[in-house]
Each structure stands twice: as structure tokens, then as C-alpha cells.
XYZ file of C-alpha atoms in Angstrom:
665
model
C 0.000 0.000 0.000
C 2.835 2.393 0.833
C 4.354 1.900 -2.608
C 0.980 2.553 -4.224
C 0.847 5.910 -2.441
C 4.318 6.607 -3.804
C 3.107 5.766 -7.309
C 0.376 8.390 -6.920
C 2.860 10.925 -5.604
C 4.955 10.870 -8.790
C 2.375 12.481 -11.132
C 0.530 14.425 -8.425
C 3.555 16.345 -7.129
C 4.186 18.177 -10.456
C 0.421 18.682 -10.831
C 0.190 20.416 -7.430
C 3.162 22.608 -8.345
C 1.503 23.483 -11.663
C -1.740 24.404 -9.895
C 0.020 26.667 -7.384
C 1.990 28.478 -10.090
C -0.934 28.598 -12.527
C -3.987 29.412 -10.422
C -2.188 32.064 -8.406
C 0.242 33.298 -11.070
C -0.959 36.905 -10.786
C -0.656 37.164 -7.004
C 2.338 35.063 -5.937
C 5.933 36.264 -6.299
C 8.226 34.588 -8.800
C 10.247 32.721 -6.203
C 7.084 30.991 -4.947
C 6.177 29.811 -8.474
C 9.565 28.331 -9.305
C 10.039 26.904 -5.804
C 6.648 25.132 -5.879
C 7.138 23.652 -9.354
C 10.785 22.668 -8.854
C 9.906 21.072 -5.513
C 7.078 19.124 -7.172
C 9.318 17.785 -9.947
C 12.154 17.073 -7.483
C 9.763 15.044 -5.290
C 8.623 13.151 -8.394
C 12.255 12.432 -9.314
C 13.181 11.189 -5.816
C 10.040 9.034 -5.707
C 10.917 7.672 -9.172
C 14.383 6.679 -7.926
C 12.842 4.824 -4.965
C 10.329 3.075 -7.238
C 13.119 2.233 -9.664
C 15.112 0.520 -6.905
C 11.977 -1.338 -5.799
C 11.404 -2.625 -9.333
C 15.066 -3.626 -9.553
C 14.455 -5.740 -6.485
C 11.830 -7.659 -8.466
C 8.638 -5.867 -7.403
C 6.249 -4.812 -10.132
C 2.702 -3.495 -9.979
C -0.301 -3.565 -12.267
C -3.582 -2.379 -10.823
C -6.408 0.111 -10.995
C -6.523 3.176 -8.797
C -10.245 3.616 -9.379
C -12.923 2.839 -11.932
C -13.799 5.976 -13.818
C -16.705 4.678 -15.888
C -18.634 1.494 -16.528
C -20.594 1.183 -19.761
C -22.265 -2.163 -20.245
C -19.545 -4.797 -20.149
C -16.754 -2.226 -20.609
C -14.826 -0.805 -17.654
C -12.733 2.338 -18.006
C -10.172 2.610 -15.222
C -7.352 4.796 -14.049
C -4.442 2.601 -13.054
C -0.692 2.160 -13.009
C 1.660 -0.358 -14.587
C 5.013 -0.173 -12.835
C 7.764 -2.211 -14.477
C 11.249 -1.580 -15.869
C 9.935 0.153 -18.999
C 7.810 2.510 -16.914
C 10.494 3.313 -14.343
C 13.057 3.990 -17.082
C 10.744 6.598 -18.602
C 9.872 8.010 -15.178
C 13.546 8.624 -14.378
C 14.233 10.227 -17.750
C 11.151 12.469 -17.683
C 11.578 13.670 -14.095
C 15.358 14.226 -14.287
C 15.331 16.117 -17.589
C 12.284 18.079 -16.457
C 14.055 18.994 -13.213
C 17.065 20.277 -15.161
C 14.773 22.296 -17.440
C 12.970 23.791 -14.426
C 16.240 24.935 -12.840
C 17.499 26.264 -16.175
C 14.283 28.243 -16.674
C 15.012 30.397 -13.608
C 17.923 31.956 -15.482
C 16.518 31.833 -18.977
C 13.100 33.393 -18.293
C 14.167 35.681 -15.451
C 12.744 38.867 -16.934
C 9.862 37.448 -18.945
C 6.447 38.775 -17.801
C 4.962 35.269 -18.190
C 7.450 33.732 -15.738
C 4.895 32.146 -13.369
C 2.697 31.005 -16.224
C 5.633 29.293 -17.933
C 6.560 27.353 -14.806
C 2.949 26.234 -14.471
C 2.901 24.977 -18.060
C 6.150 22.999 -17.902
C 5.144 21.387 -14.619
C 1.751 20.464 -16.107
C 3.609 19.071 -19.110
C 5.618 16.824 -16.789
C 2.420 15.598 -15.086
C 0.857 14.765 -18.473
C 3.864 12.755 -19.623
C 4.040 10.849 -16.347
C 0.372 9.892 -16.610
C 1.088 8.646 -20.125
C 4.048 6.435 -19.254
C 2.593 5.095 -15.985
C -0.766 4.019 -17.436
C -1.852 0.397 -17.491
C -4.610 0.892 -20.035
C -5.182 2.633 -23.336
C -7.764 5.085 -22.042
C -5.309 6.618 -19.590
C -2.600 6.427 -22.239
C -4.818 8.459 -24.543
C -5.516 10.991 -21.790
C -1.795 11.572 -21.288
C -1.319 11.540 -25.058
C -3.813 14.359 -25.551
C -2.689 16.240 -22.450
C 0.920 16.562 -23.665
C -0.465 17.758 -27.002
C -2.616 20.383 -25.290
C 0.182 21.720 -23.092
C 2.602 21.739 -26.044
C 0.073 23.981 -27.796
C 0.203 26.391 -24.854
C 4.008 26.291 -24.702
C 4.831 26.596 -28.400
C 2.545 29.612 -28.528
C 3.738 30.935 -25.174
C 4.614 34.315 -26.715
C 1.078 34.613 -28.050
C 1.513 38.131 -29.421
C 3.827 36.856 -32.147
C 2.060 35.797 -35.360
C 4.761 33.162 -35.979
C 4.119 31.601 -32.568
C 0.357 31.532 -33.171
C 0.913 29.844 -36.527
C 3.356 27.342 -35.007
C 1.124 26.223 -32.161
C -1.888 25.855 -34.441
C 0.229 23.868 -36.869
C 1.466 21.547 -34.112
C -2.055 21.112 -32.781
C -3.667 20.364 -36.151
C -0.952 18.017 -37.427
C -1.121 16.067 -34.192
C -4.888 15.821 -34.561
C -4.304 13.888 -37.778
C -2.058 11.408 -36.007
C -4.351 11.241 -32.988
C -7.295 10.275 -35.194
C -5.359 7.220 -36.379
C -4.365 6.460 -32.798
C -7.965 6.701 -31.626
C -9.147 4.413 -34.416
C -6.468 1.904 -33.415
C -7.656 2.007 -29.808
C -11.217 1.553 -31.099
C -10.194 -1.596 -32.972
C -8.550 -2.935 -29.832
C -11.670 -2.300 -27.754
C -14.037 -3.663 -30.414
C -12.192 -6.974 -30.855
C -10.733 -7.639 -27.391
C -13.468 -6.064 -25.276
C -10.925 -4.329 -23.050
C -8.428 -1.489 -22.938
C -6.304 -3.002 -20.184
C -2.828 -3.845 -21.483
C -2.608 -7.274 -19.859
C -6.039 -8.353 -21.120
C -5.379 -7.027 -24.625
C -1.985 -8.741 -24.904
C -3.485 -12.007 -23.653
C -6.390 -11.912 -26.094
C -4.569 -10.530 -29.140
C -2.831 -13.724 -30.433
C -6.186 -15.355 -31.158
C -7.281 -12.297 -33.174
C -4.088 -11.705 -35.158
C -5.299 -12.977 -38.537
C -8.935 -11.965 -38.314
C -9.857 -9.736 -41.269
C -10.952 -6.177 -40.607
C -13.322 -4.217 -42.814
C -12.522 -0.485 -42.654
C -15.306 0.873 -44.815
C -14.245 0.527 -48.486
C -10.839 -0.849 -47.422
C -10.430 -4.411 -46.259
C -7.352 -5.497 -44.326
C -6.800 -9.231 -43.955
C -5.170 -8.944 -40.539
C -6.533 -7.317 -37.384
C -3.000 -7.030 -36.024
C -1.789 -5.186 -39.154
C -4.725 -2.765 -39.171
C -4.454 -2.046 -35.456
C -0.681 -1.585 -35.416
C -0.610 0.704 -38.456
C -3.341 2.889 -36.965
C -1.576 3.028 -33.609
C 1.673 3.912 -35.355
C -0.017 6.773 -37.224
C -0.546 8.249 -33.768
C 3.164 7.783 -33.091
C 3.964 9.453 -36.431
C 2.236 12.603 -35.173
C 3.654 12.691 -31.653
C 7.141 11.508 -32.587
C 7.208 13.640 -35.748
C 7.713 11.044 -38.466
C 7.340 11.795 -42.178
C 4.875 13.136 -43.326
C 3.538 14.291 -39.924
C 6.869 15.860 -38.971
C 6.152 19.371 -40.191
C 5.108 20.768 -36.811
C 8.310 20.054 -34.931
C 10.777 22.549 -36.512
C 8.190 25.313 -36.118
C 7.834 24.467 -32.432
C 11.103 26.386 -31.990
C 8.907 29.473 -31.683
C 8.463 28.566 -28.038
C 11.112 29.459 -25.432
C 14.242 27.290 -25.493
C 13.522 25.403 -22.232
C 10.329 23.981 -23.667
C 12.135 23.097 -26.881
C 14.434 20.961 -24.728
C 11.548 19.417 -22.811
C 9.397 18.637 -25.871
C 12.268 17.370 -28.014
C 14.248 15.444 -25.444
C 12.232 13.642 -22.831
C 8.530 14.124 -23.212
C 6.193 14.613 -26.134
C 8.275 13.365 -29.062
C 9.341 10.236 -27.202
C 5.734 9.298 -26.423
C 5.333 7.533 -29.768
C 8.520 5.501 -29.308
C 7.430 4.480 -25.817
C 3.938 3.568 -27.015
C 5.178 1.260 -29.767
C 7.600 -0.388 -27.315
C 4.746 -0.893 -24.869
C 2.598 -2.326 -27.659
C 5.383 -4.660 -28.823
C 3.220 -7.791 -28.258
C 0.849 -6.434 -30.929
C 3.509 -5.252 -33.373
C 5.297 -8.601 -33.231
C 2.200 -10.206 -34.731
C 2.463 -8.208 -37.973
C 5.561 -8.149 -40.167
C 3.724 -5.790 -42.520
C 3.274 -3.229 -39.763
C 6.943 -3.542 -38.766
C 8.024 -2.930 -42.371
C 5.793 0.137 -42.472
C 7.417 1.411 -39.263
C 10.894 0.652 -40.635
C 10.431 2.511 -43.936
C 8.862 5.569 -42.308
C 11.657 5.715 -39.711
C 14.433 5.327 -42.303
C 12.942 8.087 -44.456
C 12.740 10.425 -41.470
C 16.279 9.613 -40.293
C 17.881 10.440 -43.643
C 15.825 13.165 -45.263
C 15.240 15.235 -42.147
C 18.979 15.171 -41.536
C 19.565 16.791 -44.938
C 17.434 19.755 -43.856
C 19.744 20.420 -40.919
C 22.582 21.177 -43.349
C 21.121 24.461 -44.622
C 19.697 25.879 -41.358
C 21.114 29.044 -39.786
C 18.905 29.243 -36.702
C 20.797 27.441 -33.926
C 17.627 25.967 -32.442
C 16.361 24.697 -35.797
C 19.608 22.829 -36.436
C 19.111 20.973 -33.157
C 15.418 20.484 -33.996
C 16.220 18.735 -37.281
C 18.728 16.548 -35.470
C 15.856 15.528 -33.178
C 13.782 14.549 -36.212
C 16.656 12.482 -37.562
C 17.335 10.729 -34.225
C 13.646 9.958 -33.773
C 13.923 8.287 -37.152
C 16.717 6.075 -35.783
C 14.538 5.084 -32.825
C 11.654 4.265 -35.168
C 13.956 2.195 -37.364
C 14.965 0.203 -34.277
C 11.291 -0.439 -33.536
C 10.775 -1.601 -37.119
C 13.517 -4.243 -36.826
C 12.113 -5.408 -33.457
C 15.090 -3.999 -31.530
C 12.801 -2.475 -28.909
C 15.392 -2.360 -26.145
C 17.834 -0.604 -28.507
C 15.130 1.929 -29.407
C 14.451 2.614 -25.730
C 18.167 2.791 -24.993
C 18.616 5.402 -27.718
C 15.570 7.238 -26.373
C 17.235 7.427 -22.948
C 20.708 8.462 -24.136
C 19.229 10.893 -26.648
C 17.097 12.507 -23.941
C 20.195 13.598 -22.053
C 22.459 14.767 -24.860
C 19.633 16.387 -26.808
C 18.399 18.259 -23.733
C 22.036 19.262 -23.255
C 22.299 20.568 -26.830
C 19.056 22.546 -26.612
C 19.923 24.091 -23.269
C 23.433 24.851 -24.533
C 21.849 26.548 -27.562
C 19.750 28.599 -25.159
C 22.883 29.490 -23.209
C 24.490 30.680 -26.449
C 21.386 32.780 -27.172
C 21.687 34.390 -23.730
C 25.402 35.009 -24.205
C 24.850 36.386 -27.717
C 22.092 38.771 -26.594
C 19.203 37.084 -28.336
C 20.971 36.314 -31.572
C 20.124 32.850 -32.901
C 21.761 33.140 -36.326
C 24.939 31.032 -36.354
C 26.326 33.149 -39.215
C 26.830 35.962 -36.714
C 28.623 34.016 -34.008
C 32.080 32.431 -34.217
C 35.004 32.237 -31.822
C 32.880 32.489 -28.681
C 34.475 29.522 -26.903
C 36.829 31.881 -25.060
C 33.856 33.814 -23.659
C 31.618 30.826 -22.816
C 33.900 27.973 -21.755
C 31.301 25.879 -19.896
C 28.777 26.198 -22.706
C 31.503 25.368 -25.235
C 32.678 22.207 -23.444
C 29.173 20.897 -22.766
C 28.159 21.616 -26.374
C 31.169 19.639 -27.557
C 30.154 16.719 -25.331
C 26.594 16.847 -26.648
C 27.732 17.064 -30.274
C 30.133 14.121 -29.907
C 27.403 12.058 -28.239
C 25.008 12.968 -31.044
C 27.348 11.805 -33.817
C 28.105 8.557 -31.978
C 31.734 9.102 -30.958
C 33.115 5.944 -29.264
C 32.742 5.719 -25.470
C 30.039 8.401 -25.366
C 26.424 7.414 -24.779
C 25.181 8.095 -28.306
C 27.770 5.730 -29.760
C 26.456 2.666 -27.941
C 22.779 3.262 -28.667
C 23.146 4.516 -32.241
C 25.655 1.907 -33.410
C 23.533 -0.860 -31.913
C 20.588 0.322 -34.013
C 22.726 0.406 -37.173
C 23.978 -3.131 -36.519
C 20.441 -4.352 -35.760
C 19.209 -2.977 -39.086
C 22.041 -4.822 -40.814
C 20.813 -8.073 -39.238
C 17.170 -7.555 -40.233
C 15.557 -9.537 -43.048
C 12.114 -7.927 -43.283
C 10.925 -5.884 -46.251
C 12.634 -2.487 -46.407
C 15.759 -3.470 -44.464
C 18.079 -2.676 -47.407
C 16.715 0.835 -47.774
C 16.846 1.346 -44.013
C 20.446 0.141 -43.850
C 21.447 2.660 -46.511
C 19.488 5.464 -44.817
C 20.940 5.001 -41.335
C 24.508 4.765 -42.652
C 24.131 7.911 -44.769
C 22.458 9.546 -41.794
C 25.642 9.098 -39.753
C 27.636 11.258 -42.174
C 24.879 13.844 -42.493
C 24.405 14.094 -38.708
C 28.132 14.568 -38.115
C 28.320 17.233 -40.822
C 25.436 19.473 -39.697
C 26.225 19.006 -35.993
C 29.802 20.145 -36.342
C 28.867 22.756 -38.924
C 26.886 24.374 -36.135
C 29.635 23.739 -33.573
C 32.415 25.274 -35.696
C 30.314 28.262 -36.786
C 29.342 29.017 -33.182
C 32.519 28.346 -31.202
C 35.426 28.502 -33.663
C 36.685 30.624 -36.504
C 36.429 34.388 -36.860
C 34.389 36.370 -34.337
C 31.338 37.675 -36.190
C 28.994 38.633 -33.365
C 29.415 42.361 -34.110
C 28.181 41.843 -37.693
C 24.641 40.824 -36.692
C 21.857 43.139 -37.893
C 20.310 44.904 -34.909
C 16.790 45.195 -36.244
C 16.125 41.501 -36.809
C 14.715 40.165 -33.573
C 11.330 38.925 -34.673
C 12.289 35.267 -34.439
C 14.637 35.477 -31.512
C 14.252 34.251 -27.954
C 14.151 37.805 -26.659
C 13.636 37.417 -22.971
C 15.090 40.569 -21.551
C 18.776 39.911 -21.038
C 21.291 42.677 -21.361
C 22.746 44.069 -24.546
C 26.475 44.232 -23.853
C 28.716 44.170 -26.877
C 30.640 40.986 -26.162
C 29.341 37.470 -25.499
C 29.319 36.343 -21.889
C 28.885 33.114 -19.960
C 25.426 32.346 -18.650
C 24.570 32.401 -14.922
C 25.009 29.257 -12.801
C 21.312 28.311 -12.932
C 21.843 27.893 -16.671
C 25.290 26.247 -16.657
C 24.594 23.823 -13.773
C 21.954 21.845 -15.731
C 24.385 21.728 -18.668
C 27.055 20.076 -16.511
C 24.582 17.669 -14.896
C 23.218 16.629 -18.300
C 26.724 16.223 -19.741
C 27.595 13.538 -17.168
C 25.017 10.917 -18.337
C 25.715 11.974 -21.936
C 29.251 10.653 -21.384
C 28.866 7.610 -19.118
C 25.347 6.252 -19.559
C 26.052 4.274 -22.722
C 29.169 2.617 -21.338
C 27.495 1.460 -18.147
C 24.054 0.778 -19.579
C 24.398 -1.132 -22.832
C 25.227 -4.512 -21.319
C 22.184 -4.637 -19.070
C 19.640 -2.546 -20.979
C 20.182 -3.807 -24.537
C 21.736 -7.251 -24.118
C 20.606 -8.079 -20.603
C 17.212 -8.767 -19.091
C 16.426 -5.146 -18.219
C 13.116 -5.092 -20.111
C 12.222 -8.737 -19.547
C 8.488 -8.950 -18.981
C 7.946 -5.342 -20.094
C 8.760 -5.819 -23.784
C 7.460 -8.864 -25.636
C 9.819 -11.576 -26.868
C 10.370 -11.049 -30.576
C 8.736 -13.340 -33.092
C 10.640 -15.919 -35.090
C 12.619 -14.261 -37.850
C 12.493 -10.839 -36.184
C 15.359 -11.258 -33.723
C 18.080 -8.779 -34.666
C 19.694 -8.271 -31.260
C 20.297 -11.989 -30.664
C 23.190 -12.287 -33.172
C 24.646 -9.015 -31.850
C 24.568 -10.332 -28.295
C 26.725 -13.274 -29.310
C 29.326 -10.871 -30.736
C 29.190 -8.443 -27.799
C 32.207 -8.704 -25.471
C 31.782 -5.640 -23.283
C 31.416 -1.886 -23.676
C 35.144 -1.195 -23.984
C 35.616 -3.864 -26.635
C 32.688 -2.392 -28.576
C 34.245 1.084 -28.392
C 37.647 -0.164 -29.610
C 35.997 -2.056 -32.463
C 33.944 1.052 -33.220
C 37.121 2.987 -34.081
C 37.484 0.885 -37.224
C 33.800 0.576 -38.106
C 32.100 2.159 -41.118
C 29.812 4.433 -39.016
C 32.856 5.927 -37.248
C 34.631 6.539 -40.560
C 31.513 8.220 -41.963
C 31.116 10.335 -38.827
C 34.735 11.492 -38.912
C 34.373 12.273 -42.616
C 31.383 14.477 -41.795
C 33.337 16.278 -39.037
C 36.361 16.738 -41.323
C 34.216 18.157 -44.129
C 32.505 20.568 -41.729
C 35.917 21.672 -40.398
C 37.255 22.294 -43.884
C 34.200 24.202 -45.095
C 33.612 26.366 -42.041
C 37.066 26.824 -40.493
C 39.728 26.235 -43.164
C 37.880 27.573 -46.225
C 34.807 29.511 -44.988
C 34.247 31.208 -48.355
C 33.536 27.906 -50.129
C 30.034 27.157 -48.649
C 28.613 30.340 -50.190
C 29.957 29.352 -53.618
C 28.637 25.801 -53.256
C 25.282 27.141 -52.130
C 25.098 29.283 -55.272
C 26.299 26.459 -57.533
C 23.760 23.979 -56.183
C 20.970 26.526 -55.787
C 18.328 24.113 -57.085
C 19.027 21.528 -54.391
C 19.318 24.293 -51.778
C 15.906 25.640 -52.790
C 14.322 22.203 -52.353
C 15.894 21.921 -48.912
C 14.900 25.465 -47.935
C 11.341 24.645 -48.948
C 11.575 21.506 -46.752
C 10.724 19.227 -49.693
C 7.589 21.343 -50.243
C 5.679 19.551 -47.501
C 4.447 22.828 -46.047
C 3.468 24.226 -49.424
C 1.600 21.034 -50.276
C -0.206 21.032 -46.943
C -1.080 24.706 -47.284
C -2.288 24.264 -50.867
C -3.972 20.863 -50.696
C -5.213 20.451 -47.145
C -5.524 24.010 -45.848
C -6.392 25.477 -49.249
C -8.601 22.514 -50.098
C -10.417 22.827 -46.786
C -11.012 26.530 -47.442
C -12.280 25.804 -50.974
C -14.509 23.056 -49.628
C -15.810 25.379 -46.955
C -16.414 28.111 -49.508
C -18.208 25.638 -51.781
C -20.350 24.347 -48.970
C -21.150 27.933 -48.014
C -22.097 29.004 -51.529
C -23.928 25.849 -52.605
C -24.863 24.118 -49.390
C -25.714 27.090 -47.209
C -26.838 29.748 -49.668
C -28.301 27.622 -52.456
C -29.657 24.580 -50.606
C -30.362 25.638 -47.021
C -31.175 29.324 -47.450
C -32.352 29.104 -51.067
C -34.166 25.798 -51.387
C -35.156 24.984 -47.823
C -35.740 28.278 -46.033
C -36.653 30.666 -48.845
C -37.953 27.785 -50.983
C -40.406 26.661 -48.327
C -41.627 30.227 -47.888
C -42.107 30.594 -51.655
C -43.888 27.216 -51.799
C -46.342 28.307 -49.129
C -46.982 31.521 -51.060
C -47.481 29.591 -54.319
C -49.869 27.088 -52.747
C -51.740 29.912 -51.055
C -52.006 31.716 -54.394
C -53.518 28.599 -56.005
C -55.894 27.961 -53.135
C -57.090 31.565 -53.321
C -58.554 30.853 -56.736
C -60.347 27.791 -55.423
C -61.806 29.423 -52.311
C -63.419 32.596 -53.832
C -66.542 32.896 -51.606
C -68.932 33.035 -54.612
C -71.781 30.456 -54.611
C -71.901 30.143 -58.389
C -68.230 29.141 -58.434
C -68.892 26.346 -55.954
C -72.025 25.241 -57.927
C -69.978 25.135 -61.113
C -67.335 22.988 -59.478
C -69.995 20.605 -58.069
C -71.625 20.169 -61.530
C -68.220 19.641 -63.152
C -67.343 17.082 -60.485
C -70.605 15.143 -60.930
C -70.091 15.191 -64.708
C -66.574 13.881 -64.401
C -67.698 11.131 -61.987
C -70.513 9.961 -64.272
C -68.167 9.968 -67.275
C -65.700 7.789 -65.341
C -68.497 5.317 -64.381
C -69.620 4.994 -68.004
C -66.142 4.545 -69.442
C -64.578 2.168 -66.934
């Protein structure tokens, strides 16, 4: 019972902090708001550590807290499933969120929405915790929608900016598309299994795997395939997979701390977690796994290309998030669920580090986000420089750092896969290594090395900047300790987590019982386990591997283009202007969506207004009925004249007509 109370404490503590900061934001001082929310998240983190140790001791929990609704034979409950998969996510979410909360004190210190922002990020943490701790799909969907709602509030936090309004609406609408698929998938689960409880669904599902499903005009021969594809469409929205990725780069309109929280540990990882949790269902459909694999490979490669031409420091990191989410999705597609979760965990730390470091650079550069007007600032911002270097090396998969172990494992797992699409995926993830290394160190060299260009920045271009009231001194400066401390604390797991975690998490029994055993022919980690001889051996072998060579080639090319010969990129950009235009237009996804979906919806609405509303409803039904009454009344007026001779004439004519009919029949 005591542990159950502790389970409740984890999501409720951030919620209470959010309520204090939100409901009383206009009356409480700033220190009360950040103290209440940080205390709530810190309590959740400490409780998560205790629960984690309890689970490590072999204690798991799956039970309802209370029954929310009963409808016929269906029960809708609020409950918790506490196992290794849950506790892993709890630790990641609470720790990264705690770092973001502390960081926010320095970053948002002069923003008028200070209390409101702390309320939002604490509510965001509560929503994600409810999502990962759920033991049923109803609660999962509640958390799923809650993180979407709060992301809407956070992306559009500076609601006076038209770009922020556009960005939050875009994120909200694109996610609605994915959420519709997710909801339909949940509906199929409920319709065929009669339950939304994970344990019941996973127990019932094998007997339903090959039952055909009729989705209106489309028939799918396998219930498992239909359900998994629909569920994954939800993941495509939340975890920003092609073509539902378009919202994520624009989410940079929100303040940098929320960029770190959304992109690192919460919203975008929800889809990866959900598919891992639903692994018993996905293992029943090779078709669904191939679909996941191809979508993930496409996202990993093509979103990486877009990072090459970005100048906004936050957008470069955002496109790296898209690419790394693609790697996680690829791992799910080849049934390497533990590798996907391992990359989720390592990525959470080094990506949060990179975003917060980018925010630190923005503070030090007095709101400038354009990397063209930085350069040589490592001597002014040594802590930010070193932590950014750690994050960048982890991102590109440099041996011994955390990203190396998780990313290289995924690449090797793809190589072992035999399902449809594995060849394309293998090519995509290998090319992605070079691309990631190039754009990551392009940003790093432009920001921290080379000629100092910070005095060349135009002073009237602040419309897209994180302008939060910091000073306007001429030279860059290091950020305050509340900003640099989270950077240091995030850099530590970015370095050591992979080395100490790969043996147990990926190749051990860490997720035993939480993630389903893979089906025959899907096992890609098994052969790798036989070849694994320890983290150090893997790192040494990695120095001669193809991914390492590709990564170093990307770093070398970035160094040459942006340090040795900085005039060359401009000439190459001009020479390959056609390709650059395609990349700048983001493969025309936005234009297509604006023309076809948004424009089509407007045309449809206009057509329905002109024809449906004006012509049919107003014209035919409303005005038409009035005219019909008038017409009928006009005809009846001629029949009911009030003259007796008219009525006599009608009677005689009627009798004559009746007699004629009798004679002729």
C-alpha cells in the first residue's frame, strides 16, 4: 500500500506545483512559483528513484486506482503499470524536467509570463508521467492528448507573435491527424478484445491476429496489421515522423527550455514508448513492422539533410531531433525495442544538453540565434563550449560516449534484419551518420570557432529570436550558474550512460516482462549479443567501423568548409541553388499542406457555403419553403373565392366527371 501511495505521488507532485503556479500566477511572487514547481518535480524524481530501486528488487505493480466509468460490459479505469519500462521513462522524464525547471530560472528571469511558464512545464511533466505510468489505453490516450494540449500552450507561449500563433496551431492540427489514427487503433482494440487493459489485450490478441478487418471501403486481412498501423499513425504525429513531422521545426517558436523538454524527454518520445509498450501487438504483424521501418528510415535520412542548410541554432538541433527519432523508429521496425528505448534514454540527455546549450548561447549572444553571426565564442563561454562539444560528440556517436552505444547498436540491428525495407533502411541510417556529423559540427564550428562575427549581426532583426530581456552588452558572456549547472549535470550521463548501460539494458534482461519476446525471424539483437564482449571492446571495435569513418568524414568536411575555407560554402550554395531551394522549402511539404489540405479545406468550406448554405439551405429549404407556401396559397385563393356560383360550377363539373368515369370504366 505504501508503494501505491508513492506511485500516486509521482504524477501528483508536479500537478500540485503546476496548480500553485498557474492558479495564483498573478498574485504570488516569482520565487514561490519556481520553488513550488521545482519542488514538485524534485519530489517526483526522488520518488521515481525509490520506485526504480523497488522494481530492480523484483517488485512490479499492475492495478487500478479507481474505476472511472462502466458502460455495459466495458470498464474504463485509471491505473498504473510499474515495471522496468515505466520506471526507465519516469527517471528520464523527471530528471530532464528537473534540469529544465532549474534552467528556466535563469533563462526566463525577466519574462512577464514567468509564473505562467513554470505552471505549463510542470503540467507538461504531469501529463507525460500519466502517459508512461498508465496500465490501459484510455489513460494512455488521456496523457497523449494532455501533452499535445500543453505543447500547444508552450509553443505559442509568446502569443503576441504571429509566428508563434501559426506554429502552435500547426502543431495542434498536425497532431490531430495522427491522434485520429491512434484513436481508431484504440477503437479496434476495444471492439475486438473487449478491453483497454494492457494485460487483457496482450493475452487476447494472439487469437485475433489474422482476423480480417473491414474499414469501410478498405479491407485489411489482418486485425494485427490494421491495429498496429493505426496506432503507429498516432506515433507518427507525436514523434514527428514523415509526413507528420512538419510541426516540430516550427515548435522552436516557443522558449528554449520547452524546446528541450518537448524534443528530449517528453512529447516526441511518447510515440517511441507507445510502440515499445505495444510490442506484443507489433510482433504479430511483419507488414506493420516494415511500415514502421520505412517511415523511420525516411525520417532519419531526409530530415537530416534539412539540418545542413539551417542558420537558426535551435532549428539545427530540432532537425537533429527529427533524424534521431527516425533512428529510434527504425529500431522499432527491426524489433530492436530495447535498442530503441536505450537510444531514447541516451538521446534525452544529450539532446536536452544541446538545446539548453543553444539557449545558453542565445543568452550570451544577446538574443541572436543566427549562427552566421557568431564564431570564436568559446573563449567567452567555456562551460557552454565544453558541454556543447560533449553533446555534439554524443550525437554523432563518438566511441565511449552514450550516443555511440545506442546509435551503433541500431545500425547493426538494421544490418541483421531480413524484413521488407531493411536494405533501404540500412542505406538510410549509414548515410544519416555522415549527415548528422556534418550538420552538428557545422553548427559547432560556426558558433565556437573561426572568426568572431557577433558584431556583424543586424540589430533590427529580432522577430524570431528568444528575446527574454537579457542585457545588450557588446561581447558574449557566460550564462549564470542556474543555466550552466543543468548543462554540466546533463553532460555527465551523456558521457557515461552508454558505457554502463548497454550490457544490461540492450543485451541483458532489463526489459524482460515489459517488452514482448520477438517473433521468429524478427530477432536482430540476438546475433549481436553473441558478438558483444563488453562496452570497452565495442568502443575499440567502433574505431574501425564504417559508421565511425563516416562520422569522422562528416566532421572533417565541416571543419574544412567552415574553419579552413569559410568562403567555399557560399559558392557551393550558389552552384547547387536548385538543391538548396528544395531543402529550404523543406521538400515542399508545407506548401503542399497549405495548398492541398488548408487550401482545399477553405475551398470546400467556400463551396459548402455558396452551394450548401446559400443555395440549398437558405435558397431551397428556407426561402424555398416560404415561396412554396406563397405559391400554394395563391392557387388555393382561386379555389376558395366565396362566390356560390363558383362552388355550384365545381360541383356540376365534379358530378359530370364522376358519371363519365363510371360509363367509361
